[in-house]
PDB file of N, CA and C in Angstrom:
ATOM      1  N   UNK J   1      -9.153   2.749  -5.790  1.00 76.00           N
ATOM      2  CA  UNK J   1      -9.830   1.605  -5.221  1.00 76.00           C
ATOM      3  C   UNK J   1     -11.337   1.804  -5.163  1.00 76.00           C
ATOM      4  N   UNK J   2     -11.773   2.682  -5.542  1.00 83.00           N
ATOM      5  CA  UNK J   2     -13.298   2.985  -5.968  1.00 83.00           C
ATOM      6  C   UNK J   2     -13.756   2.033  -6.069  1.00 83.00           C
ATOM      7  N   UNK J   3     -13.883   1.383  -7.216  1.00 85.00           N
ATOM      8  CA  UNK J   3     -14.396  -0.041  -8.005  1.00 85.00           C
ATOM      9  C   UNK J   3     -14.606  -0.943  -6.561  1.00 85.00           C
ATOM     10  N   UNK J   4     -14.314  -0.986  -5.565  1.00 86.00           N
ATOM     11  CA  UNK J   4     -14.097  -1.812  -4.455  1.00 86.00           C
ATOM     12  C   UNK J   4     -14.874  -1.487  -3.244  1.00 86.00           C
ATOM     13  N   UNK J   5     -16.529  -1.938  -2.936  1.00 84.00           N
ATOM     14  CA  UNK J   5     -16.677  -1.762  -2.198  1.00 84.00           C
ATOM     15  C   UNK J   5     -16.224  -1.310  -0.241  1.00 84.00           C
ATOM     16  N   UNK J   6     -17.161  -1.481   0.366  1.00 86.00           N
ATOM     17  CA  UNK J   6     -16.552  -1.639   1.926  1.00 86.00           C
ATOM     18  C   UNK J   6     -16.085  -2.621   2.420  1.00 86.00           C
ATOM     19  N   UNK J   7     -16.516  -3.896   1.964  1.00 90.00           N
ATOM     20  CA  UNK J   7     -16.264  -5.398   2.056  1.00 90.00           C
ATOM     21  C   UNK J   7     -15.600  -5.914   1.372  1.00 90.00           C
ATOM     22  N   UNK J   8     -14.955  -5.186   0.011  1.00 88.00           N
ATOM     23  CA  UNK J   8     -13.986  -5.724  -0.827  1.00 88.00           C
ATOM     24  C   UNK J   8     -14.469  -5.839  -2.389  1.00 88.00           C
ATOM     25  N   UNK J   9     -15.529  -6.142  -2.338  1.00 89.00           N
ATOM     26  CA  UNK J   9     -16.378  -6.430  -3.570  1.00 89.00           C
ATOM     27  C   UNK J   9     -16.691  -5.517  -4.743  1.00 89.00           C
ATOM     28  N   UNK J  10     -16.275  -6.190  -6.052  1.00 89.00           N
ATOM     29  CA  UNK J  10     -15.590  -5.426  -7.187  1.00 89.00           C
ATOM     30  C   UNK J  10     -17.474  -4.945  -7.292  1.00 89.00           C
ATOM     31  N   UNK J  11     -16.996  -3.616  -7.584  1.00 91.00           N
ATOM     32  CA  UNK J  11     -18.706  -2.839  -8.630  1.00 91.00           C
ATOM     33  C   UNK J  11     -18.158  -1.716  -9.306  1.00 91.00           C
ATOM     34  N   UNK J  12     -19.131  -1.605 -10.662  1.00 88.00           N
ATOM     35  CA  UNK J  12     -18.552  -0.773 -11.721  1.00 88.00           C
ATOM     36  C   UNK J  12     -19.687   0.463 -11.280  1.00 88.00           C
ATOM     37  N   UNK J  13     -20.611   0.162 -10.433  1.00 88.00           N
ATOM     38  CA  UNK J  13     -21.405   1.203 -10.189  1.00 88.00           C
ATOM     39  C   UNK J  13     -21.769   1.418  -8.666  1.00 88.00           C
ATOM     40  N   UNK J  14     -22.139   2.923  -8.675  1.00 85.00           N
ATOM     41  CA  UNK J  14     -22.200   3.293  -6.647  1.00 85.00           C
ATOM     42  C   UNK J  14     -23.565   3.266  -6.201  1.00 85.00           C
ATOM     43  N   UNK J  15     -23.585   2.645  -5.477  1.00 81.00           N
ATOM     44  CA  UNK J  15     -25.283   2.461  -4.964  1.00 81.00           C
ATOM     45  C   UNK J  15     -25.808   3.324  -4.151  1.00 81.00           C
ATOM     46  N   UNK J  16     -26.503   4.509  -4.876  1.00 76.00           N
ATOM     47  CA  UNK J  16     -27.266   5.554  -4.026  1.00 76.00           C
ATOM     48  C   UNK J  16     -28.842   5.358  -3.893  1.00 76.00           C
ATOM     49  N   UNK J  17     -29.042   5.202  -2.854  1.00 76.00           N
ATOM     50  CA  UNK J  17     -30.564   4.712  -2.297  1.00 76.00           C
ATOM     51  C   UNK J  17     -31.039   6.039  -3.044  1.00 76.00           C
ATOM     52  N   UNK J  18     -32.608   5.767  -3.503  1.00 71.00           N
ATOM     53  CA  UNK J  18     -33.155   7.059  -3.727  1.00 71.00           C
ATOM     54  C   UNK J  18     -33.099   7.926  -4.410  1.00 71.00           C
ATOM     55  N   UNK J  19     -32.068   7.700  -5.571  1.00 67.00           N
ATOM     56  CA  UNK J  19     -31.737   8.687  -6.395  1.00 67.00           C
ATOM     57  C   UNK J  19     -31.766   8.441  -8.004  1.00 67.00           C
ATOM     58  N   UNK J  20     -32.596   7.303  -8.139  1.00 71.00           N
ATOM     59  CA  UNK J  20     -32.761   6.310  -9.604  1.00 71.00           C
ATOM     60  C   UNK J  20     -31.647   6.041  -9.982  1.00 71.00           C
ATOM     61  N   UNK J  21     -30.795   6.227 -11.145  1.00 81.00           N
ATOM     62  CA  UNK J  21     -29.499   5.086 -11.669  1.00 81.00           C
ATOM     63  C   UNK J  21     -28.801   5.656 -11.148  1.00 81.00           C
ATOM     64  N   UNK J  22     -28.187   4.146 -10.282  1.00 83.00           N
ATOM     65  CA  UNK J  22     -26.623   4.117  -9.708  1.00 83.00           C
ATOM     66  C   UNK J  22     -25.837   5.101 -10.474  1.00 83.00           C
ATOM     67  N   UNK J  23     -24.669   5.859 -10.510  1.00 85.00           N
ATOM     68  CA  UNK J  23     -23.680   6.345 -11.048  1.00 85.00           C
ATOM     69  C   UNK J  23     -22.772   5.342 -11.207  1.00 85.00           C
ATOM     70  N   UNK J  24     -22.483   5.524 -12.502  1.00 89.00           N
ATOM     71  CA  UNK J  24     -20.955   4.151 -12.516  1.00 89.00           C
ATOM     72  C   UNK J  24     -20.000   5.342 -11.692  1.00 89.00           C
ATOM     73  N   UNK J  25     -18.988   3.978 -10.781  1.00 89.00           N
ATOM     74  CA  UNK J  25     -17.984   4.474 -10.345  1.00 89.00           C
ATOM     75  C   UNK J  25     -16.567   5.220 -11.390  1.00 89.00           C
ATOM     76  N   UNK J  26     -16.321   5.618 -11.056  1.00 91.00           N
ATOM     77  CA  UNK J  26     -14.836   6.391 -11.636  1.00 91.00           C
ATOM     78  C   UNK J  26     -13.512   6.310 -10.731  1.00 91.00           C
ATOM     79  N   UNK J  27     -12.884   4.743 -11.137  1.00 91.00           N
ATOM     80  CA  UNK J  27     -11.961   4.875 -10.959  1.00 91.00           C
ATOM     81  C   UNK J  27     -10.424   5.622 -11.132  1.00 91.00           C
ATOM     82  N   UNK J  28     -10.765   6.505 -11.800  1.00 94.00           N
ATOM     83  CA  UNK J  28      -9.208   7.383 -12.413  1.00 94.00           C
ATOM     84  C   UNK J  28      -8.848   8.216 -11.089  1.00 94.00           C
ATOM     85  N   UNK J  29      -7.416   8.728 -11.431  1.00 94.00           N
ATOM     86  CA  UNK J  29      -7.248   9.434 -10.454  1.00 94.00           C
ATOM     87  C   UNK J  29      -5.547   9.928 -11.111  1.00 94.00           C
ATOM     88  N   UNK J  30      -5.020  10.622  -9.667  1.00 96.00           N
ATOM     89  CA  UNK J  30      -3.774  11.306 -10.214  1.00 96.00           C
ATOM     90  C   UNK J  30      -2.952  11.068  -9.234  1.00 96.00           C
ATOM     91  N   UNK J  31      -1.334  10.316  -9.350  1.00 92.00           N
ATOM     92  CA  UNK J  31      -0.481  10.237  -8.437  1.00 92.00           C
ATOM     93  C   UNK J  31      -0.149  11.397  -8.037  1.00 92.00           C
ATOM     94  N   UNK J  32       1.025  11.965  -6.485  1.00 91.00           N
ATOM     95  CA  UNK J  32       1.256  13.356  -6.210  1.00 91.00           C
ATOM     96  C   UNK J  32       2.014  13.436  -7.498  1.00 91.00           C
ATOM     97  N   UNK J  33       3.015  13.021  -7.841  1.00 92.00           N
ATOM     98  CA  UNK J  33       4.011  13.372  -9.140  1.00 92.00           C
ATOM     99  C   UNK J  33       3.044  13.474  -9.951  1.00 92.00           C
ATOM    100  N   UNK J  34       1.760  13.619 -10.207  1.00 96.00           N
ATOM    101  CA  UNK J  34       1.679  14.147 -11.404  1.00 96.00           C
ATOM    102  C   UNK J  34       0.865  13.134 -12.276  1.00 96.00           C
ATOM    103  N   UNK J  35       1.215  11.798 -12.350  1.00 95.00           N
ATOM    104  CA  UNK J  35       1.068  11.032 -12.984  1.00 95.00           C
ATOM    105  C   UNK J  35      -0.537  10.401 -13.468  1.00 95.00           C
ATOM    106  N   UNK J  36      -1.340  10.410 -14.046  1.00 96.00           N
ATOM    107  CA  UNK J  36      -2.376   9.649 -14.475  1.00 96.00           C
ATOM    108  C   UNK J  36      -3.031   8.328 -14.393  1.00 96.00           C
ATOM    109  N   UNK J  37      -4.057   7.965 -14.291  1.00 96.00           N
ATOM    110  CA  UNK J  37      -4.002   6.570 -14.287  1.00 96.00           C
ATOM    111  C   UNK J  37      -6.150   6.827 -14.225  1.00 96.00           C
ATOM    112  N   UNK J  38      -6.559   5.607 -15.738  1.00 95.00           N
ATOM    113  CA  UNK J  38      -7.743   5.765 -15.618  1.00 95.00           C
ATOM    114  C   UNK J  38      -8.370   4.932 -14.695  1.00 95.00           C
ATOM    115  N   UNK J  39      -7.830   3.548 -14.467  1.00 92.00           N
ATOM    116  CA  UNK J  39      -8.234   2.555 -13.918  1.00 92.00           C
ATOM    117  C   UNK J  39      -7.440   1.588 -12.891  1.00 92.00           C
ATOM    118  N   UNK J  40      -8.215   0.669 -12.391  1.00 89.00           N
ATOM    119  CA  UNK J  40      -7.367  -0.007 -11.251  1.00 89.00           C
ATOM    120  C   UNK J  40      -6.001  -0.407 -11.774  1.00 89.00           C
ATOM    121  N   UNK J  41      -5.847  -1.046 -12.991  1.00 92.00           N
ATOM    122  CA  UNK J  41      -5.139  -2.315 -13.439  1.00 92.00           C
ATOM    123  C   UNK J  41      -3.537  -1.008 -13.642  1.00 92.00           C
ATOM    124  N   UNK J  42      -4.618   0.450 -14.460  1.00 95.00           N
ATOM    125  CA  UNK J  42      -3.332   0.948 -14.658  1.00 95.00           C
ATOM    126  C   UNK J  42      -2.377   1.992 -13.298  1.00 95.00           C
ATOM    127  N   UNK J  43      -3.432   2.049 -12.449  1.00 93.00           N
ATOM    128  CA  UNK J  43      -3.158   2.535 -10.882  1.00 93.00           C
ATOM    129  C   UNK J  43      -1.538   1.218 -10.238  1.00 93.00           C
ATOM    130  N   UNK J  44      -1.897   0.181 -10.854  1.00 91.00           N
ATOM    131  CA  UNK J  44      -1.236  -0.881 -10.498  1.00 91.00           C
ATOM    132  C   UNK J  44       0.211  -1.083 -10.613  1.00 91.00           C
ATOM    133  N   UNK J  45       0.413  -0.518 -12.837  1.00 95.00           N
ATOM    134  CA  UNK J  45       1.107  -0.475 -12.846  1.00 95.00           C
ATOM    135  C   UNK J  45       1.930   0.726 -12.574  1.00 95.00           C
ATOM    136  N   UNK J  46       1.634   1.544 -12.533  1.00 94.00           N
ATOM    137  CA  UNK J  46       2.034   2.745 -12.208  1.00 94.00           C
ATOM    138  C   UNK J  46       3.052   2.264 -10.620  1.00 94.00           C
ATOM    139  N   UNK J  47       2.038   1.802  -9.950  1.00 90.00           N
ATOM    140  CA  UNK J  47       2.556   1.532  -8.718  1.00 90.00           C
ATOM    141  C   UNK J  47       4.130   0.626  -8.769  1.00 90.00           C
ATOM    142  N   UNK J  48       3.647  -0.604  -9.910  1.00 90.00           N
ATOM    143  CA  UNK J  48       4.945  -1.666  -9.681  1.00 90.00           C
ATOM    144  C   UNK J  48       5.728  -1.210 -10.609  1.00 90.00           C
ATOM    145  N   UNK J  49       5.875  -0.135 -11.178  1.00 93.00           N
ATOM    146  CA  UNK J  49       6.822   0.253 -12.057  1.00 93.00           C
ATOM    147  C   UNK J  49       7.862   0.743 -11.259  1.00 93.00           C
ATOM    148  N   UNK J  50       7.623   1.016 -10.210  1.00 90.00           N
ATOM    149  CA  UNK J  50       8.621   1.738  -8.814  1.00 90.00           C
ATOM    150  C   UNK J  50       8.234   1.154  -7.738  1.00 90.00           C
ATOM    151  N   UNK J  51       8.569  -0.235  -7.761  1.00 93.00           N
ATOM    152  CA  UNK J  51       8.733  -1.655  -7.004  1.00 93.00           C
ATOM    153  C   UNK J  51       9.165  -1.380  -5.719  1.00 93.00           C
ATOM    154  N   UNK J  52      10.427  -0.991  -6.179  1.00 93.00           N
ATOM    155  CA  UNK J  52      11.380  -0.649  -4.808  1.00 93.00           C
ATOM    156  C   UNK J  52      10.844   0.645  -3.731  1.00 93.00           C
ATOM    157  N   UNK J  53      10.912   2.040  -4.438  1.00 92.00           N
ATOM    158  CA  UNK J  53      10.043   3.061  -3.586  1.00 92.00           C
ATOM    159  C   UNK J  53       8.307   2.584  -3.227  1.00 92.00           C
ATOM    160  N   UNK J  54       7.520   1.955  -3.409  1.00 93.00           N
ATOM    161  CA  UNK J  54       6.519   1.068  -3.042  1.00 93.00           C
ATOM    162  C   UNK J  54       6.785   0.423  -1.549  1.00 93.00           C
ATOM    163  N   UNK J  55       7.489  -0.419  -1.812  1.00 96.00           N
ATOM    164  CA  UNK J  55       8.047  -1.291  -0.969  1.00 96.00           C
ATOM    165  C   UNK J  55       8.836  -0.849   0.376  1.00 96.00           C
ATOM    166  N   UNK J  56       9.539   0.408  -0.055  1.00 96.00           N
ATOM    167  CA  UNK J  56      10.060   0.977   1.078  1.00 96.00           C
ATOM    168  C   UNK J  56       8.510   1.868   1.852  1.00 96.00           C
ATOM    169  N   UNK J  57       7.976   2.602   0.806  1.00 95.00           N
ATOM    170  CA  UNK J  57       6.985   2.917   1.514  1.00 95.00           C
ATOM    171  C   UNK J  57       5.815   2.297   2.461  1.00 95.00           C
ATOM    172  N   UNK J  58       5.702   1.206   1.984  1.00 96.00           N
ATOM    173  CA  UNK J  58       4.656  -0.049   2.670  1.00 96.00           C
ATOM    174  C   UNK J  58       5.108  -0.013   3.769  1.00 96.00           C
ATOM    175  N   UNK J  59       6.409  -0.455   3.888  1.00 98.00           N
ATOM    176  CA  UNK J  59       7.439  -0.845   5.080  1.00 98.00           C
ATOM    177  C   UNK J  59       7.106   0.037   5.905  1.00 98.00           C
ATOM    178  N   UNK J  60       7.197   1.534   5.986  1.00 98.00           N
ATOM    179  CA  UNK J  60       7.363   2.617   6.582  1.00 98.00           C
ATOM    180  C   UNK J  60       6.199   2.716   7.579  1.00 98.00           C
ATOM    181  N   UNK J  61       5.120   2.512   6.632  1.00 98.00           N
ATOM    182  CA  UNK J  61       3.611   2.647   6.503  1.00 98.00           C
ATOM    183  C   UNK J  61       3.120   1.584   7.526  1.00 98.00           C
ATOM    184  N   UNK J  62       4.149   0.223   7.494  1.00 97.00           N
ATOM    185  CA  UNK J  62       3.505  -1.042   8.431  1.00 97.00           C
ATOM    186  C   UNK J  62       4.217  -0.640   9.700  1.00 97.00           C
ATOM    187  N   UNK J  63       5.408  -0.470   9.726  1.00 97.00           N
ATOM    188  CA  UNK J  63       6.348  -0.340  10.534  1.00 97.00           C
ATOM    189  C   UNK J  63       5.237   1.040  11.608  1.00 97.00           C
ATOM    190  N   UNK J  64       5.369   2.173  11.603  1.00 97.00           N
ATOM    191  CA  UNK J  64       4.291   3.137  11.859  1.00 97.00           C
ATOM    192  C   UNK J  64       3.126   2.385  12.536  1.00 97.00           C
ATOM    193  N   UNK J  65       2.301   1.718  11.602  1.00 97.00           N
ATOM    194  CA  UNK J  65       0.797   1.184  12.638  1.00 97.00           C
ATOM    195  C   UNK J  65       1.628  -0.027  13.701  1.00 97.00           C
ATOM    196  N   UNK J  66       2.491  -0.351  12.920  1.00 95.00           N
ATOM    197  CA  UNK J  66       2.643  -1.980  14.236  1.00 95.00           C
ATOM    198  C   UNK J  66       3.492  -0.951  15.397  1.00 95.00           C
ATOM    199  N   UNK J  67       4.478  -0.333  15.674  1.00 96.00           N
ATOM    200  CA  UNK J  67       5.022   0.619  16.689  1.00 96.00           C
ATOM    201  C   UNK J  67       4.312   1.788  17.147  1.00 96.00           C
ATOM    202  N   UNK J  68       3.163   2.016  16.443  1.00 96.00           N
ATOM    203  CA  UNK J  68       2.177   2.897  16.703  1.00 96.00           C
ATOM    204  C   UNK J  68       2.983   4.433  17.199  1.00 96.00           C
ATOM    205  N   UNK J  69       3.852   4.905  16.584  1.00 96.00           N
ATOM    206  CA  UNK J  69       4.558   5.882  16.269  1.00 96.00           C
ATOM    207  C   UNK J  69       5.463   6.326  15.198  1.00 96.00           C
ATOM    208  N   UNK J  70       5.664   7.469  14.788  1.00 96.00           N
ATOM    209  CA  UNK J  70       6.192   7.638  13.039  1.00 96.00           C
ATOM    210  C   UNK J  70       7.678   7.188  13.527  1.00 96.00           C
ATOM    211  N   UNK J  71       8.205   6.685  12.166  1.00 96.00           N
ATOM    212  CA  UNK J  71       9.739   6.483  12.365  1.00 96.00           C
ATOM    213  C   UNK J  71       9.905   7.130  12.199  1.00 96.00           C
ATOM    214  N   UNK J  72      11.857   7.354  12.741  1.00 96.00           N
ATOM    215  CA  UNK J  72      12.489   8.090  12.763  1.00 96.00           C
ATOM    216  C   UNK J  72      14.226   7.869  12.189  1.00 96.00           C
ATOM    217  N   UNK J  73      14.670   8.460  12.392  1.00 96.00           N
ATOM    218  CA  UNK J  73      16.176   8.727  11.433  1.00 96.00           C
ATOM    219  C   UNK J  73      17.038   7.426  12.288  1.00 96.00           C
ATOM    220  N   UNK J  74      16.665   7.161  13.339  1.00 95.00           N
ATOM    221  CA  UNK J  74      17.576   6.360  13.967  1.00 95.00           C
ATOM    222  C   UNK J  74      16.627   4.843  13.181  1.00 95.00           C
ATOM    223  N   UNK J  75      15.888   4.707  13.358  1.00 97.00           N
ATOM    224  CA  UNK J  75      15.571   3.258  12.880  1.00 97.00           C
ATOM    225  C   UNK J  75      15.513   3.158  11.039  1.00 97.00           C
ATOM    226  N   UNK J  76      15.989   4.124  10.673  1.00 96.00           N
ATOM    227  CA  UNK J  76      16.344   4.185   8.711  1.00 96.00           C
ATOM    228  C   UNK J  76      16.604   2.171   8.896  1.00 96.00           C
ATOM    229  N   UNK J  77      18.154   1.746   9.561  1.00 96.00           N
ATOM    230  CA  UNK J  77      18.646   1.010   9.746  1.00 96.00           C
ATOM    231  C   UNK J  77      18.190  -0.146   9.431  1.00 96.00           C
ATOM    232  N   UNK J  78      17.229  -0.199  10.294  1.00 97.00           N
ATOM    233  CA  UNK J  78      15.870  -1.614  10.107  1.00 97.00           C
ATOM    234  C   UNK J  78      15.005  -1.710   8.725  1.00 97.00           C
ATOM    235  N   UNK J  79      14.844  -0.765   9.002  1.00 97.00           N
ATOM    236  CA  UNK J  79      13.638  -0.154   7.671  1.00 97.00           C
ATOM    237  C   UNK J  79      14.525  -0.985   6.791  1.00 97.00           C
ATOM    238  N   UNK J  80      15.901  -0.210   6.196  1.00 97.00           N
ATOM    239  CA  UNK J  80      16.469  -0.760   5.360  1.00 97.00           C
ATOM    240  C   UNK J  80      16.693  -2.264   5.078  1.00 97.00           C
ATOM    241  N   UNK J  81      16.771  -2.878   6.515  1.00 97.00           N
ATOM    242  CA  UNK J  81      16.974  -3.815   6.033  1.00 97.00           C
ATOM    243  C   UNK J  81      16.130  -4.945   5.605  1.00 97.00           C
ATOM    244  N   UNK J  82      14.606  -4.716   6.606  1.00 98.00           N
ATOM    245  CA  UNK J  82      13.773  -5.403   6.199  1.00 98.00           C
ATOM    246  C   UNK J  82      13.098  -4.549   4.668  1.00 98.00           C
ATOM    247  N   UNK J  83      13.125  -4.238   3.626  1.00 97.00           N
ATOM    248  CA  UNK J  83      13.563  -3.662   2.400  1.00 97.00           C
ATOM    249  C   UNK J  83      14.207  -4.509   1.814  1.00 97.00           C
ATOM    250  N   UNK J  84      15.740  -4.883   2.334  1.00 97.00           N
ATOM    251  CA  UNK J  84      16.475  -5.870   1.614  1.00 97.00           C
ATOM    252  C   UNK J  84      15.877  -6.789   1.498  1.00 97.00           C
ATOM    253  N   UNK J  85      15.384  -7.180   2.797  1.00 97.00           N
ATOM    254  CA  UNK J  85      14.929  -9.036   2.499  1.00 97.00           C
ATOM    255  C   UNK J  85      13.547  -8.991   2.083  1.00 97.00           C
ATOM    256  N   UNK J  86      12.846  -8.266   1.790  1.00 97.00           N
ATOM    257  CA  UNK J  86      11.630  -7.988   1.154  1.00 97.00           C
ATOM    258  C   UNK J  86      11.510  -8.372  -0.406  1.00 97.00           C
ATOM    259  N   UNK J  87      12.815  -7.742  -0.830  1.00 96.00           N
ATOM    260  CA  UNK J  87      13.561  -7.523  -1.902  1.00 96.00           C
ATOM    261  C   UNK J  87      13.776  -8.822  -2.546  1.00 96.00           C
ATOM    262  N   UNK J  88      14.705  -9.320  -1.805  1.00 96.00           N
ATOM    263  CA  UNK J  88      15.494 -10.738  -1.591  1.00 96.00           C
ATOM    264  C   UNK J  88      14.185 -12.099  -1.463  1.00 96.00           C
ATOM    265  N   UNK J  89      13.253 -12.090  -1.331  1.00 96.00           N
ATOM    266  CA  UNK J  89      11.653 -12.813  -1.143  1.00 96.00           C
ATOM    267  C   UNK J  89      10.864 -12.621  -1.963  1.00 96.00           C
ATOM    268  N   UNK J  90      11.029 -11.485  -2.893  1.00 95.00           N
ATOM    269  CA  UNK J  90      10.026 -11.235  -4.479  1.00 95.00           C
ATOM    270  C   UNK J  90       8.656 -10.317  -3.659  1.00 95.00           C
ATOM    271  N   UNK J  91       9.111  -9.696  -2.527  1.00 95.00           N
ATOM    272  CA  UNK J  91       7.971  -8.763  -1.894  1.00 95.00           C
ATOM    273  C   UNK J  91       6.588  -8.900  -1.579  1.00 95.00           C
ATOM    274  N   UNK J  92       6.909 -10.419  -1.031  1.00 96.00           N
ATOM    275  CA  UNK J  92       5.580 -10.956  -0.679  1.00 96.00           C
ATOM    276  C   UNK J  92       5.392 -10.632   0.745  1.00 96.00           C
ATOM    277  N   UNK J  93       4.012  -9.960   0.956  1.00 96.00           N
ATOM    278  CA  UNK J  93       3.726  -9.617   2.289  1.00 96.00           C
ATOM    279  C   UNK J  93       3.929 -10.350   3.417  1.00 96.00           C
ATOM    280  N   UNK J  94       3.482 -11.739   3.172  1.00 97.00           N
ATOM    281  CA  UNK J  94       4.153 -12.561   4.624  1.00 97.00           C
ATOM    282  C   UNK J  94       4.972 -12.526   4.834  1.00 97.00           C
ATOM    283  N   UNK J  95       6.173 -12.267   4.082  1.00 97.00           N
ATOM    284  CA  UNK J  95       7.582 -11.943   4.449  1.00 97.00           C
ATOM    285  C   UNK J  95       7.956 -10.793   4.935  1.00 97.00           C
ATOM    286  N   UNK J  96       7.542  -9.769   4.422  1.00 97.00           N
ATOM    287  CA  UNK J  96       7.560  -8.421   5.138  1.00 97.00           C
ATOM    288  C   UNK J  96       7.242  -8.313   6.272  1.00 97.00           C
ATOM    289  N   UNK J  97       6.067  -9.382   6.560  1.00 97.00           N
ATOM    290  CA  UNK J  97       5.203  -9.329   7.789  1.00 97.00           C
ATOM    291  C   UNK J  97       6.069  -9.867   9.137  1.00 97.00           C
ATOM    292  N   UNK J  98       6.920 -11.123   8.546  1.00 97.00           N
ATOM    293  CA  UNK J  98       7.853 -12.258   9.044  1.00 97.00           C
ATOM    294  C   UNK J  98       9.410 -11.170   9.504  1.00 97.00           C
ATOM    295  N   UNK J  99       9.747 -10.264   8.134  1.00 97.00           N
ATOM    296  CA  UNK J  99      10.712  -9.474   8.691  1.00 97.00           C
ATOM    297  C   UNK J  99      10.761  -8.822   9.770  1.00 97.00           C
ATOM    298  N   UNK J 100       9.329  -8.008   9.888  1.00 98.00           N
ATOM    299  CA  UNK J 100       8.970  -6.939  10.687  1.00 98.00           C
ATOM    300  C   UNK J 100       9.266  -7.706  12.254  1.00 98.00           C
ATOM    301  N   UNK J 101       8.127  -8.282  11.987  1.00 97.00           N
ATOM    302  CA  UNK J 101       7.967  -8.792  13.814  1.00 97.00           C
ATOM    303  C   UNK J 101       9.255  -9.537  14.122  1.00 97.00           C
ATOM    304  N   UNK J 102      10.401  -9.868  13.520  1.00 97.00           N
ATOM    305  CA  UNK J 102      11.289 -10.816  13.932  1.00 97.00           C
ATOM    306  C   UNK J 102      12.333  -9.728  13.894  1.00 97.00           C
ATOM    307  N   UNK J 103      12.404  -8.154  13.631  1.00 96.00           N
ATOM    308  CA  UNK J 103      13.288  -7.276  13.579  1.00 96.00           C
ATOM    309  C   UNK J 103      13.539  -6.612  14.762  1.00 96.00           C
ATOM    310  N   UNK J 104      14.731  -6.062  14.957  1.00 94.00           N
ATOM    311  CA  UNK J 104      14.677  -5.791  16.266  1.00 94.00           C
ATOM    312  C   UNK J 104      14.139  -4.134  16.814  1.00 94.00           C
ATOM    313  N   UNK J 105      13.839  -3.729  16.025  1.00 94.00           N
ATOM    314  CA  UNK J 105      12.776  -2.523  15.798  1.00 94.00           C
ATOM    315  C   UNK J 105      11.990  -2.925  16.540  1.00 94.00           C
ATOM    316  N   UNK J 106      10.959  -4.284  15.843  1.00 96.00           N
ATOM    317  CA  UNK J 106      10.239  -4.452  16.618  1.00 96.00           C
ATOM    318  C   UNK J 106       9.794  -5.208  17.934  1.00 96.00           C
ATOM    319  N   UNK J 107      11.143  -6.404  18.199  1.00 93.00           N
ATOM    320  CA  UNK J 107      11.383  -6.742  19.127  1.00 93.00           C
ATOM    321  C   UNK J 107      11.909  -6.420  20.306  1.00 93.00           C
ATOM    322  N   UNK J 108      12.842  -5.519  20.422  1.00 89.00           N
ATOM    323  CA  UNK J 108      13.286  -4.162  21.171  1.00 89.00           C
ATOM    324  C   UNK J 108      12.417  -3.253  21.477  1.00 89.00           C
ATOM    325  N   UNK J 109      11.691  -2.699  20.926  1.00 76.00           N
ATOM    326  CA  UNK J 109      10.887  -1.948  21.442  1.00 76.00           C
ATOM    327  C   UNK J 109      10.346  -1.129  22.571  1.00 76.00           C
TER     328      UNK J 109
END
């Protein structure tokens, strides 16, 4: 996400006060497995090529900041299921978002 400023905003180069030409940014980088990727687009696919482990991970990842504690083995349950219907919705975030807070993970609480 280099290429992507603090505010969001795409730049191919890093703005260092004081130091004459910007450096172009360098987006490449290396997944933990190993994997390669020079640029955003191919960071991307890399990512949606494993849709499903993505998706469970997001989950995990949202689930965590909104309960503001790591899950655990007893709530797999939920996880899973908001996963399914994530799944079942073409993995659009408002839905994930819609699963979460309407789950009883997070309504129980």
């Amino acid at each position: 996400f280099d290429n992507y400023n603090a505010i969001g905003e795409w730049r191919t180069h890093e703005k260092v006060e004081g130091t004459g030409d910007d450096p172009p940014v360098d987006p490449s980088g290396v997944l933990p497995d190993g994997r390669k990727f020079a640029n955003t687009e191919e960071f991307r696919q890399l990512l949606m090529a494993d849709m499903s482990a993505f998706n469970v991970a997001f989950i995990e990842k949202l689930a965590t900041y909104g309960m503001r504690r790591t899950m655990s083995f007893e709530d797999r349950d939920e996880l899973k299921e908001i996963a399914r219907i994530s799944r079942e919705k073409d993995y659009r975030v408002k839905d994930i978002l819609e699963a979460f807070v309407l789950s009883d993970l997070f309504q129980k609480r």
